[in-house]
XYZ file of C-alpha atoms in Angstrom:
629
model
C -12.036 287.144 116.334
C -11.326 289.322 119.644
C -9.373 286.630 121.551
C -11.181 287.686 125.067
C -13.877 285.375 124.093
C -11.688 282.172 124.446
C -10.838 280.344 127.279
C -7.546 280.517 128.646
C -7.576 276.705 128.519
C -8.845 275.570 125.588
C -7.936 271.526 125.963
C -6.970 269.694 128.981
C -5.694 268.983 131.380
C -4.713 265.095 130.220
C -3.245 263.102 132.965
C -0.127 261.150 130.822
C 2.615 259.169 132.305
C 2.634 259.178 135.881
C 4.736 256.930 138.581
C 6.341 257.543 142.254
C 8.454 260.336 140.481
C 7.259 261.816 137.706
C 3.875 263.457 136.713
C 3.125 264.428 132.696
C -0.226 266.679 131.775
C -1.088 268.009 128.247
C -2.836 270.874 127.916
C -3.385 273.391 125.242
C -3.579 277.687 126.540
C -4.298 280.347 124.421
C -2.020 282.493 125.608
C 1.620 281.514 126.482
C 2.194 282.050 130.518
C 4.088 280.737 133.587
C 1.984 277.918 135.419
C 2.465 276.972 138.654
C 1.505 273.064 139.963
C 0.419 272.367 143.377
C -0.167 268.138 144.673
C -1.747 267.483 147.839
C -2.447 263.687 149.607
C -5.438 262.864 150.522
C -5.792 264.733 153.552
C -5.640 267.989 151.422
C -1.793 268.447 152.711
C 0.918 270.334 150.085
C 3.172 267.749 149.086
C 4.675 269.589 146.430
C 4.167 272.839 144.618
C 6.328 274.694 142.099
C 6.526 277.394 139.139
C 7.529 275.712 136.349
C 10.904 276.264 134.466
C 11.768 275.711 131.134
C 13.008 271.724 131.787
C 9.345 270.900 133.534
C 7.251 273.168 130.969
C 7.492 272.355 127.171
C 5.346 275.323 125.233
C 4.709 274.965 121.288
C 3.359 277.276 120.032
C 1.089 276.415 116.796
C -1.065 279.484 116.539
C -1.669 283.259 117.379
C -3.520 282.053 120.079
C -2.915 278.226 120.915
C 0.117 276.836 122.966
C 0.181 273.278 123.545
C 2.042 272.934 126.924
C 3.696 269.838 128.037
C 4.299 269.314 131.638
C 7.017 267.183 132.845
C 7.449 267.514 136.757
C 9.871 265.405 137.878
C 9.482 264.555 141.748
C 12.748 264.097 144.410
C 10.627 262.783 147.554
C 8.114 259.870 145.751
C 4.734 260.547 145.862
C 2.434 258.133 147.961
C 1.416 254.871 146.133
C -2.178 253.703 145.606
C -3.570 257.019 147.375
C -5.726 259.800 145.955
C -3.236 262.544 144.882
C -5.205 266.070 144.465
C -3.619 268.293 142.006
C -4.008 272.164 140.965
C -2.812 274.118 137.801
C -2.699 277.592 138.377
C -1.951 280.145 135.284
C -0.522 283.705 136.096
C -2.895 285.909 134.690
C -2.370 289.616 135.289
C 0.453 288.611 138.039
C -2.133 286.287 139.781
C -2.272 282.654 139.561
C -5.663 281.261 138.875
C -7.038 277.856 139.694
C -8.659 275.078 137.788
C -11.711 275.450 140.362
C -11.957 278.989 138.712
C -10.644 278.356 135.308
C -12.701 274.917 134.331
C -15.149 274.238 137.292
C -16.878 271.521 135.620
C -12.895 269.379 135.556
C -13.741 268.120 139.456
C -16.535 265.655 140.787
C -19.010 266.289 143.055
C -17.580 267.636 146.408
C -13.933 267.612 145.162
C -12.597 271.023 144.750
C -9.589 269.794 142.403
C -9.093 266.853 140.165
C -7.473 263.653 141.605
C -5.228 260.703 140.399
C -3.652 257.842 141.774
C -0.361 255.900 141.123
C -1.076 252.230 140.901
C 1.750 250.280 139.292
C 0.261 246.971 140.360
C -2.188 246.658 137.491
C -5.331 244.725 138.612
C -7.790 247.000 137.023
C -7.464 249.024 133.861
C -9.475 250.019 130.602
C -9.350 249.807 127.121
C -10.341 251.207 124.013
C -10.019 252.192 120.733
C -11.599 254.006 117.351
C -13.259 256.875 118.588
C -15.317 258.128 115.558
C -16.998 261.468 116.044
C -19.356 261.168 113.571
C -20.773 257.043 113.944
C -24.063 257.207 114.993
C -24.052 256.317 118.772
C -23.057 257.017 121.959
C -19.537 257.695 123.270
C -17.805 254.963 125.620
C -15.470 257.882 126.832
C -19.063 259.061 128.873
C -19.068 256.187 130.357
C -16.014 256.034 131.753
C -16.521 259.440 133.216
C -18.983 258.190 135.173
C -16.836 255.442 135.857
C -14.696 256.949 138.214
C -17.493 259.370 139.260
C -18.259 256.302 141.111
C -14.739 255.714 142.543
C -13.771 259.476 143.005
C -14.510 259.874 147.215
C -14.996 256.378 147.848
C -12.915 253.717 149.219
C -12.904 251.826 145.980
C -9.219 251.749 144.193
C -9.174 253.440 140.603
C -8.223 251.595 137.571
C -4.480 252.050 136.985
C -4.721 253.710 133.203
C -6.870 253.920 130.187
C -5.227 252.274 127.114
C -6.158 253.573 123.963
C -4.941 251.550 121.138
C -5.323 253.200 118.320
C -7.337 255.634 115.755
C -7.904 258.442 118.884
C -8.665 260.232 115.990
C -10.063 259.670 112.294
C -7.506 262.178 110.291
C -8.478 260.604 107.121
C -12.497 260.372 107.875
C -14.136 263.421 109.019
C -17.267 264.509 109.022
C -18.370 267.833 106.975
C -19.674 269.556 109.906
C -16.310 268.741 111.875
C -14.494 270.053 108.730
C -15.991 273.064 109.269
C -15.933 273.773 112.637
C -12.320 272.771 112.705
C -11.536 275.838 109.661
C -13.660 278.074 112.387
C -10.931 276.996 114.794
C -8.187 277.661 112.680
C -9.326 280.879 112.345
C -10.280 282.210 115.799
C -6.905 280.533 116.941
C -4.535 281.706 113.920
C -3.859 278.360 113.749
C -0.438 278.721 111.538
C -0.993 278.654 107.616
C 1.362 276.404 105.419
C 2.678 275.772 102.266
C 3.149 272.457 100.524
C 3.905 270.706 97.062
C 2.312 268.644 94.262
C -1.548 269.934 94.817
C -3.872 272.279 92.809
C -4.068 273.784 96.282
C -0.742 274.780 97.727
C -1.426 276.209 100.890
C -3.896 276.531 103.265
C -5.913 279.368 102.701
C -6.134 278.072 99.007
C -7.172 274.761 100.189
C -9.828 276.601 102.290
C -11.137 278.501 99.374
C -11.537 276.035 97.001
C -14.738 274.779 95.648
C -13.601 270.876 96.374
C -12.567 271.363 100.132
C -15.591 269.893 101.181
C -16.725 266.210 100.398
C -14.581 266.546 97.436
C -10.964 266.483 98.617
C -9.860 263.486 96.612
C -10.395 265.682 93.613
C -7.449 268.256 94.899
C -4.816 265.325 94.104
C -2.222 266.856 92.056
C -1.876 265.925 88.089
C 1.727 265.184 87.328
C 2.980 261.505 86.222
C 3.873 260.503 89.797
C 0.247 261.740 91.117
C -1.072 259.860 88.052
C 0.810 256.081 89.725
C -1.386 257.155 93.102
C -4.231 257.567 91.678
C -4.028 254.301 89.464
C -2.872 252.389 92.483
C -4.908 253.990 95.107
C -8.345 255.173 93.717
C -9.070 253.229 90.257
C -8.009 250.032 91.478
C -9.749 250.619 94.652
C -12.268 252.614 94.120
C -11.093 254.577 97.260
C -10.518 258.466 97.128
C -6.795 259.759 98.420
C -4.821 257.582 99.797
C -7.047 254.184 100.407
C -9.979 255.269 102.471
C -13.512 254.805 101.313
C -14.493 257.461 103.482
C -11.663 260.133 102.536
C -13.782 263.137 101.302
C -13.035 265.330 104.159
C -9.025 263.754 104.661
C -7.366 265.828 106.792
C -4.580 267.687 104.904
C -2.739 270.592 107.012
C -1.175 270.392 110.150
C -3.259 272.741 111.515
C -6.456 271.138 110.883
C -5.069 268.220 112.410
C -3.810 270.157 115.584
C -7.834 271.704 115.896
C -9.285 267.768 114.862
C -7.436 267.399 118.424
C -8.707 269.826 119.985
C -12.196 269.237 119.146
C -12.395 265.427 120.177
C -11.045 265.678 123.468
C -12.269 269.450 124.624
C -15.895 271.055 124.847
C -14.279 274.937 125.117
C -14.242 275.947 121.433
C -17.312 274.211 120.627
C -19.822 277.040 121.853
C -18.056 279.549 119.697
C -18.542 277.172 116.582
C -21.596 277.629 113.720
C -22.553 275.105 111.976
C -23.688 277.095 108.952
C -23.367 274.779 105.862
C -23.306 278.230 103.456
C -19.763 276.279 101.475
C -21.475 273.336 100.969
C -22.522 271.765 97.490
C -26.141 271.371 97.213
C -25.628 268.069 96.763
C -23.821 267.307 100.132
C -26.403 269.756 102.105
C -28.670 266.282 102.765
C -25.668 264.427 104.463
C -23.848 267.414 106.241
C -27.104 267.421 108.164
C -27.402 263.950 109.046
C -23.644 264.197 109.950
C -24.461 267.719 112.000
C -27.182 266.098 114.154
C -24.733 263.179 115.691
C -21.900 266.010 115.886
C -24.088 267.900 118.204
C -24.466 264.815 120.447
C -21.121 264.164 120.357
C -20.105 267.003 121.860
C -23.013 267.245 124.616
C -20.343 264.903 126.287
C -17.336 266.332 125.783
C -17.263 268.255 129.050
C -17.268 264.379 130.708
C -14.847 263.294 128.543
C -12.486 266.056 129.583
C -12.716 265.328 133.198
C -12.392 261.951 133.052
C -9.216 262.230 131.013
C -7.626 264.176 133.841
C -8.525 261.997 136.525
C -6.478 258.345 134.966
C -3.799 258.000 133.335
C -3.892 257.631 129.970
C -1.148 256.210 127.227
C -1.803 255.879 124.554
C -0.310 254.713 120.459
C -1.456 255.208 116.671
C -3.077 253.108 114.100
C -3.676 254.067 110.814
C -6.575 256.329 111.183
C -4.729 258.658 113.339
C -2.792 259.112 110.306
C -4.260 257.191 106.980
C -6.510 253.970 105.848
C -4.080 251.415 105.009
C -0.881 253.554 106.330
C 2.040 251.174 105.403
C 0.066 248.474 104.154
C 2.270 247.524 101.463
C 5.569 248.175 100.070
C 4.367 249.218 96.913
C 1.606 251.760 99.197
C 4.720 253.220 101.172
C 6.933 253.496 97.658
C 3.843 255.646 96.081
C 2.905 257.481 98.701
C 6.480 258.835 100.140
C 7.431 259.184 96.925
C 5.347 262.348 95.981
C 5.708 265.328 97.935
C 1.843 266.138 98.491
C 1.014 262.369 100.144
C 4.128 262.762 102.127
C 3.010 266.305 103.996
C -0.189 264.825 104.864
C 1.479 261.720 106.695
C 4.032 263.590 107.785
C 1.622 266.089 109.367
C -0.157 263.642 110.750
C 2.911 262.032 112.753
C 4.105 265.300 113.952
C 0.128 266.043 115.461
C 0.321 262.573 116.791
C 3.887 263.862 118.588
C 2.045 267.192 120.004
C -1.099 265.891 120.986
C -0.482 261.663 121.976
C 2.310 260.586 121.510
C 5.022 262.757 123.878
C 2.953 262.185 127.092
C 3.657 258.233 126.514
C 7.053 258.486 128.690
C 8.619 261.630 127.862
C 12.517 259.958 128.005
C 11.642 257.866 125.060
C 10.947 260.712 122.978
C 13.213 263.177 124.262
C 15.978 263.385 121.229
C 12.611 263.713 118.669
C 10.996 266.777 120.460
C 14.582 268.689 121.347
C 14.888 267.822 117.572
C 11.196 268.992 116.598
C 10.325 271.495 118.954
C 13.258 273.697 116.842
C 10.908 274.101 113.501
C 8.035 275.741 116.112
C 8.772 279.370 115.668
C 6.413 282.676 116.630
C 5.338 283.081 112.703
C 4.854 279.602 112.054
C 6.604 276.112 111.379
C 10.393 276.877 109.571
C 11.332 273.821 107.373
C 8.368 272.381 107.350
C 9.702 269.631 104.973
C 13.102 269.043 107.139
C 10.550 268.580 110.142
C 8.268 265.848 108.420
C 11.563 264.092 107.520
C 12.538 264.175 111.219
C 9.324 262.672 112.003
C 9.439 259.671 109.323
C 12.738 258.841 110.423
C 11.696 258.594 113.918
C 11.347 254.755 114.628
C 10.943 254.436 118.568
C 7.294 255.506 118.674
C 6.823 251.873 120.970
C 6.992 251.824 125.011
C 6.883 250.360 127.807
C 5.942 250.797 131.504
C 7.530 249.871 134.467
C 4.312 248.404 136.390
C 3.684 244.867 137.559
C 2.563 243.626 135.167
C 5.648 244.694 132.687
C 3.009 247.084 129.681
C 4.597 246.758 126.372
C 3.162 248.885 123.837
C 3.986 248.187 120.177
C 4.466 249.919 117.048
C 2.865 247.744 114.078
C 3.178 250.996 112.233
C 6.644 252.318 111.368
C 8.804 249.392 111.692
C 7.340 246.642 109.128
C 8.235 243.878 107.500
C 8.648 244.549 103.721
C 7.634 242.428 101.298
C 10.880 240.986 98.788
C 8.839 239.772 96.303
C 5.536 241.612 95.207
C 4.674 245.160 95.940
C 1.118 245.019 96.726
C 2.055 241.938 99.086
C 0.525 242.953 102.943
C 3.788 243.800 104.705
C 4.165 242.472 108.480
C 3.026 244.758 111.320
C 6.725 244.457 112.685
C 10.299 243.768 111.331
C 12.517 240.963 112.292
C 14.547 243.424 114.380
C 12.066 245.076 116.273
C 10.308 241.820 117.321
C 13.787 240.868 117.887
C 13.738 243.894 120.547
C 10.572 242.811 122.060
C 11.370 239.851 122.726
C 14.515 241.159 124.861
C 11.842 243.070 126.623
C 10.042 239.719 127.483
C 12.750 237.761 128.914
C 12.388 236.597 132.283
C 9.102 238.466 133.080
C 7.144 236.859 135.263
C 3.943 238.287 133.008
C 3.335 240.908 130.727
C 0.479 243.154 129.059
C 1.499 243.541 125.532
C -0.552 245.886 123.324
C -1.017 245.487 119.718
C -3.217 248.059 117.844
C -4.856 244.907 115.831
C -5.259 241.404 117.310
C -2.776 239.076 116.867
C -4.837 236.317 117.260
C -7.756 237.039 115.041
C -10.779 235.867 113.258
C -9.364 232.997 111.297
C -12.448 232.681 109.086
C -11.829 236.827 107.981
C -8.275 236.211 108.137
C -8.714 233.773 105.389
C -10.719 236.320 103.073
C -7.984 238.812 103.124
C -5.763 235.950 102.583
C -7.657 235.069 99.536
C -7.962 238.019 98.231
C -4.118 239.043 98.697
C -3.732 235.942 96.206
C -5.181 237.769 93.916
C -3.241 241.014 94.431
C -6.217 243.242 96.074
C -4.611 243.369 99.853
C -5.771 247.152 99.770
C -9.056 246.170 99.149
C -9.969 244.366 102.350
C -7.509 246.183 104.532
C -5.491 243.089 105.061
C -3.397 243.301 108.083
C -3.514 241.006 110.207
C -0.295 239.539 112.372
C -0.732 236.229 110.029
C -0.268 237.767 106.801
C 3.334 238.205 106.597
C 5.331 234.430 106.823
C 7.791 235.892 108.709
C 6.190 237.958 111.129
C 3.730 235.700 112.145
C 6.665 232.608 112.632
C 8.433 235.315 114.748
C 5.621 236.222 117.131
C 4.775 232.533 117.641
C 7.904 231.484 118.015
C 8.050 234.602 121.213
C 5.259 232.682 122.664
C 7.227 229.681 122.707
C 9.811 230.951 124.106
C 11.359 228.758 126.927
C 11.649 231.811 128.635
C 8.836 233.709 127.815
C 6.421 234.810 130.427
C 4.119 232.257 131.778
C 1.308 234.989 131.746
C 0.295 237.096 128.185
C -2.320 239.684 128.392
C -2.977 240.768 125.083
C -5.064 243.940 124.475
C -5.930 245.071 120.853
C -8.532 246.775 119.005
C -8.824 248.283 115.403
C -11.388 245.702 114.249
C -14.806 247.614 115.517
C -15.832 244.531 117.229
C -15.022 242.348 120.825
C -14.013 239.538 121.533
C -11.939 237.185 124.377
C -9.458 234.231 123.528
C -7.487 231.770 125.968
C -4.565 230.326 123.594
C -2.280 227.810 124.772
C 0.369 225.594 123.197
C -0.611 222.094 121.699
C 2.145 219.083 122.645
C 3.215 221.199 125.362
C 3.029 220.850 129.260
C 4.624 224.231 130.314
C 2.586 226.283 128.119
C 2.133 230.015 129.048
C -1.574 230.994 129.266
C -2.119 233.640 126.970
C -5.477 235.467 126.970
C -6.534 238.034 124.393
C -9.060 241.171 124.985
C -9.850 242.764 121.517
C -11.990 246.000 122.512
C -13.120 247.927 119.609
C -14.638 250.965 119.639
C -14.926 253.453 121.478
C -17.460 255.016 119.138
C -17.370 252.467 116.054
C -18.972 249.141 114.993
C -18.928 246.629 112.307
C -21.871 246.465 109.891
C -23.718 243.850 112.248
C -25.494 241.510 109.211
C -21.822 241.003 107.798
C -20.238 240.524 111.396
C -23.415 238.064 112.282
C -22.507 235.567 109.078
C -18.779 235.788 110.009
C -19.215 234.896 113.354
C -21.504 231.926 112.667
C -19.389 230.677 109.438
C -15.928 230.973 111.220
C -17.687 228.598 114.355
C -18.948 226.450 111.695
C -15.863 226.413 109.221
C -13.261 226.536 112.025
C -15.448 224.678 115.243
C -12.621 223.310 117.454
C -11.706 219.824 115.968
C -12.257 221.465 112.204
C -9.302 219.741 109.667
C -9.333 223.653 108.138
C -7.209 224.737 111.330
C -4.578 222.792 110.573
C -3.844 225.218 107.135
C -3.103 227.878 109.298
C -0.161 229.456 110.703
C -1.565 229.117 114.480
C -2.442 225.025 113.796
C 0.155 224.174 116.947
C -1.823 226.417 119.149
C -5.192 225.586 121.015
C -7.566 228.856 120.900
C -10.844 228.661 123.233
C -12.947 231.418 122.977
C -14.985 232.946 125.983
C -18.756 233.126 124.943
C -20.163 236.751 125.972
C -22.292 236.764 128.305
C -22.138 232.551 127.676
C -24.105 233.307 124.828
C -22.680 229.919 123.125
C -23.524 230.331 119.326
C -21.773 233.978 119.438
C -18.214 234.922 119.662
C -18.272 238.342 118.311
C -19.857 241.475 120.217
C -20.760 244.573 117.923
C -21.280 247.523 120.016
C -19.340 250.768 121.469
C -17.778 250.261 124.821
C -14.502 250.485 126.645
C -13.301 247.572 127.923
C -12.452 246.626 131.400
C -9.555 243.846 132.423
C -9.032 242.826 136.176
C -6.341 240.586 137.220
C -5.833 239.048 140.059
C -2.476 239.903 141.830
C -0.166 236.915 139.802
C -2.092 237.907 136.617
C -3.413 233.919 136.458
C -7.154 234.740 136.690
C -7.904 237.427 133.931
C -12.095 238.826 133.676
C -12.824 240.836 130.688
C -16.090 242.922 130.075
C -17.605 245.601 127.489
C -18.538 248.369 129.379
C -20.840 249.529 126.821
C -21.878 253.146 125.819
C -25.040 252.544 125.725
C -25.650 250.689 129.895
C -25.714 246.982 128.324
C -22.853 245.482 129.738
C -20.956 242.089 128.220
C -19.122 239.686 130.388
C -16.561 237.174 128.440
C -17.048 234.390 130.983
C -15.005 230.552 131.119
C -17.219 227.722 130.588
């Protein structure tokens, strides 16, 4: 492809970590060149402008034509709090810098002539979300929020101090056909690097590519020796569930360049126009479904261009769950022993973390991950990725993928991927979402803070009634079969995170956000036979583009009132019987708890973070309020 028909930016800009000093965007370029950054206040003033050096401009190259460039500015003279904070980023193309108004004149609102942010570390307002599924039928809550702060851009009204997404940004192991392809098309009209691996009948990527199975048949590409033979026994005929432990794993992403272009695709209209959606290397027997899948592609991407822009108007943090990488990733010790132990399953997690690195997880707080990318950022060379294995082994190693922010109230972000809780006893026992060590760690982080939003990729109070299910069926040995984990499935875990909450010097005020489950809901927990109980409040938000089969969510909801109503003996057999759980009706709809539709949610606190509001902002206008009685 004759490069001259791509734009020079290609993804971005993402507004990351941002405070009084320091300013992060992510953007991806497809060609490498020097980029100059200009801030203004409000009044339109220069505040600050620069050409970027090497220590302020990070530039990986992954492809003939992509550079994912990761801008760090770090600021002597703060920047002005909770005021609108204009910003430009000018490319030197043919020795002339060029705008954003020229290169992406869609990325400002109406009668802004540059995109905006402001720094707001006193969190009254901020949004929520997670699983963002390109290919579920519906609309996209990331639409929404563009219009959002359409509505605050220009007016007197403060913005939202960040967008939280929780977890599965991305759904590496689920993708649609017609994604599949028009990420190959990517690969291609980027040079998106080709790779080499072990343990497949496909070895590399232009092999992968050319075989007959790389579409809707990828769990057929598994490798055949004796250790691939223990996955597949453990993973697919006990499950039923095609590589790795996803029902929907036809199309599992495998290289790290499809993963890199996945990226690029979800969060970026700009390649999109050059993409066709001809289905010519598709079965027969797939044609029916690739064009059911095409048809809510297409509308996913009609709002792509609003999804961009509002993306570089917040900030936005961001940590995995398991889709960003795999169904079920670390489930079980006997999943993690299996899956690391053959070198085929290992690339594809591996390649999966170090996409998360490039594309989510480095604009976090840049500090935390600084040893990991001087580390990384030495296997990116102008050919391609040398050592590929050495790299994936940096990035399994890597355990300090959690964060926190220095706002008021104190964010802490968790990991409940890397760092669990092994089962002793049984392999296929549900490991806990975080080790005795790390939750030792977190609760340092807790001391002494007045309050504290804590996020938690799944709830940690949840559903007791489908808690019990997977609890039941764990009994039995089939944890991988109902995806169980949940905070109370590991003894251990779960004592250690209730005994944080009681604490004697644990904040008086828990926000916890969490998603994962593709439904909503709102808790206020307490402590039974206690006077000086912290209030703890729960907002589960889930998805941004995903929802629960609504006939099975319907009888859950009404059996869990009905088998666990408030005064119910059956709460007493759980781990959380010493804790009183209230649950805020939506919309005071008493006989439902549950909420089944795409939204983001939206949190306001008041300024000691006692009186905490909670509503679905849904994708589709229909707005849910979890009110107190």
């Amino acid at each position: 492809m004759n490069n001259t028909s791509l734009d020079t930016i290609i993804a971005g800009p993402i507004l990351r970590h941002v405070s009084a000093t320091q300013m992060c965007l992510w953007l991806v370029t497809s060609q490498d060149m020097d980029i100059k950054v200009l801030l203004c206040d409000q009044n339109k003033n220069n505040i600050w402008q620069q050409v970027l050096n090497s220590e302020q401009k990070k530039t990986i190259k992954v492809g003939k034509h992509a550079f994912i460039q990761q801008l760090d500015i770090r600021i002597k003279h703060a920047l002005p709090l909770e005021q609108t904070i204009y910003y430009d980023i000018q490319l030197n193309q043919d020795n002339t810098f060029t705008g954003l108004a020229h290169l992406l004149p869609d990325i400002s609102y109406e009668d802004c002539a540059l995109p905006s942010f402001e720094i707001r570390p006193k969190v009254n307002e901020l949004y929520h979300g997670s699983c963002r599924k390109p290919h579920h039928p519906g609309d996209d809550a990331l639409v929404r929020l563009d219009n959002l702060i359409g509505e605050r851009v220009g007016s007197k009204q403060a913005r939202p101090s960040l967008l939280m997404m929780s977890g599965d940004q991305i759904y590496a192991d689920d993708a649609a056909g017609p994604m599949l392809v028009a990420i190959h098309q990517v690969m291609n009209m980027l040079g998106l690097f080709d790779e080499q691996w072990h343990g497949s009948i496909a070895n590399n990527s232009q092999a992968l590519l050319a075989h007959p199975h790389c579409y809707y048949q990828r769990e057929l590409l598994l490798p055949h020796d004796e250790a691939n033979q223990k996955l597949y026994e453990t993973f697919i005929a006990a499950k039923r569930k095609p590589i790795f432990t996803s029902v929907n794993a036809r199309n599992h992403l495998i290289s790290l360049s499809e993963l890199i272009a996945m990226y690029l695709l979800v969060w970026s209209p700009s390649l999109w126009r050059l993409v066709d959606f001809s289905d010519h290397n598709i079965a027969t027997e797939f044609l029916a479904k690739y064009e059911q899948e095409k048809n809510v592609i297409e509308h996913f991407v009609k709002g792509l261009a609003k999804v961009r822009r509002a993306l570089a108007h917040l900030p936005v943090y961001m940590i995995f769950d398991d889709h960003d990488v795999t169904d079920d990733w670390n489930l079980t010790r006997g999943w993690e022993e299996t899956a690391y132990g053959h070198p085929f399953s290992k690339r594809i997690i591996g390649n999966a973390l170090i996409a998360y690195w490039l594309c989510q997880g480095w604009g976090n707080n840049p500090d935390n991950l600084a040893l990991l990318s001087e580390q990384a950022q030495q296997h990116f060379q102008d050919q391609g990725v040398k050592e590929h294995d050495k790299l994936v082994d940096i990035m399994l190693k890597w355990n300090h993928w959690h964060y926190c922010l220095d706002t008021q109230p104190k964010v802490v972000v968790l990991d409940t991927r890397t760092q669990r809780w092994r089962s002793e006893s049984k392999l296929n026992k549900p490991s806990g979402l975080m080790d005795w060590e790390s939750l030792c760690e977190l609760q340092q982080e807790l001391i002494n803070q007045p309050s504290v939003i804590m996020v938690s990729a799944a709830p940690i109070f949840g559903v007791k009634l489908i808690e019990t299910v997977q609890k039941i069926f764990t009994f039995f040995g089939q944890a991988l079969m109902v995806d169980a984990e949940n905070w109370m499935a590991h003894k251990g875990t779960a004592e250690v995170i209730l005994n944080v909450f009681r604490h004697f010097k644990t904040p008086p005020h828990f926000i916890i956000l969490s998603g994962d489950v593709h439904y909503s809901f709102f808790y206020d927990v307490t402590l039974r036979f206690r006077r000086s109980s912290p209030q703890i409040t729960q907002f589960t938000c889930s998805g941004l583009k995903n929802e629960f089969p609504q006939k099975l969510l319907s009888w859950f909801d009404y059996l869990n009132q009905v088998l666990y109503a408030r005064r119910s003996p059956l709460n007493w057999f759980t781990q959380r019987r010493n804790m009183s759980i209230k649950v805020r009706h939506p919309n005071k709809h008493i006989g439902k708890t549950l909420v089944n539709q795409s939204g983001l949610g939206y949190l306001h606190l008041d300024d000691n973070s006692e009186i905490v509001s909670a509503k679905i902002l849904a994708a589709n206008g229909k707005d849910v309020e979890f009110q107190k009685k």
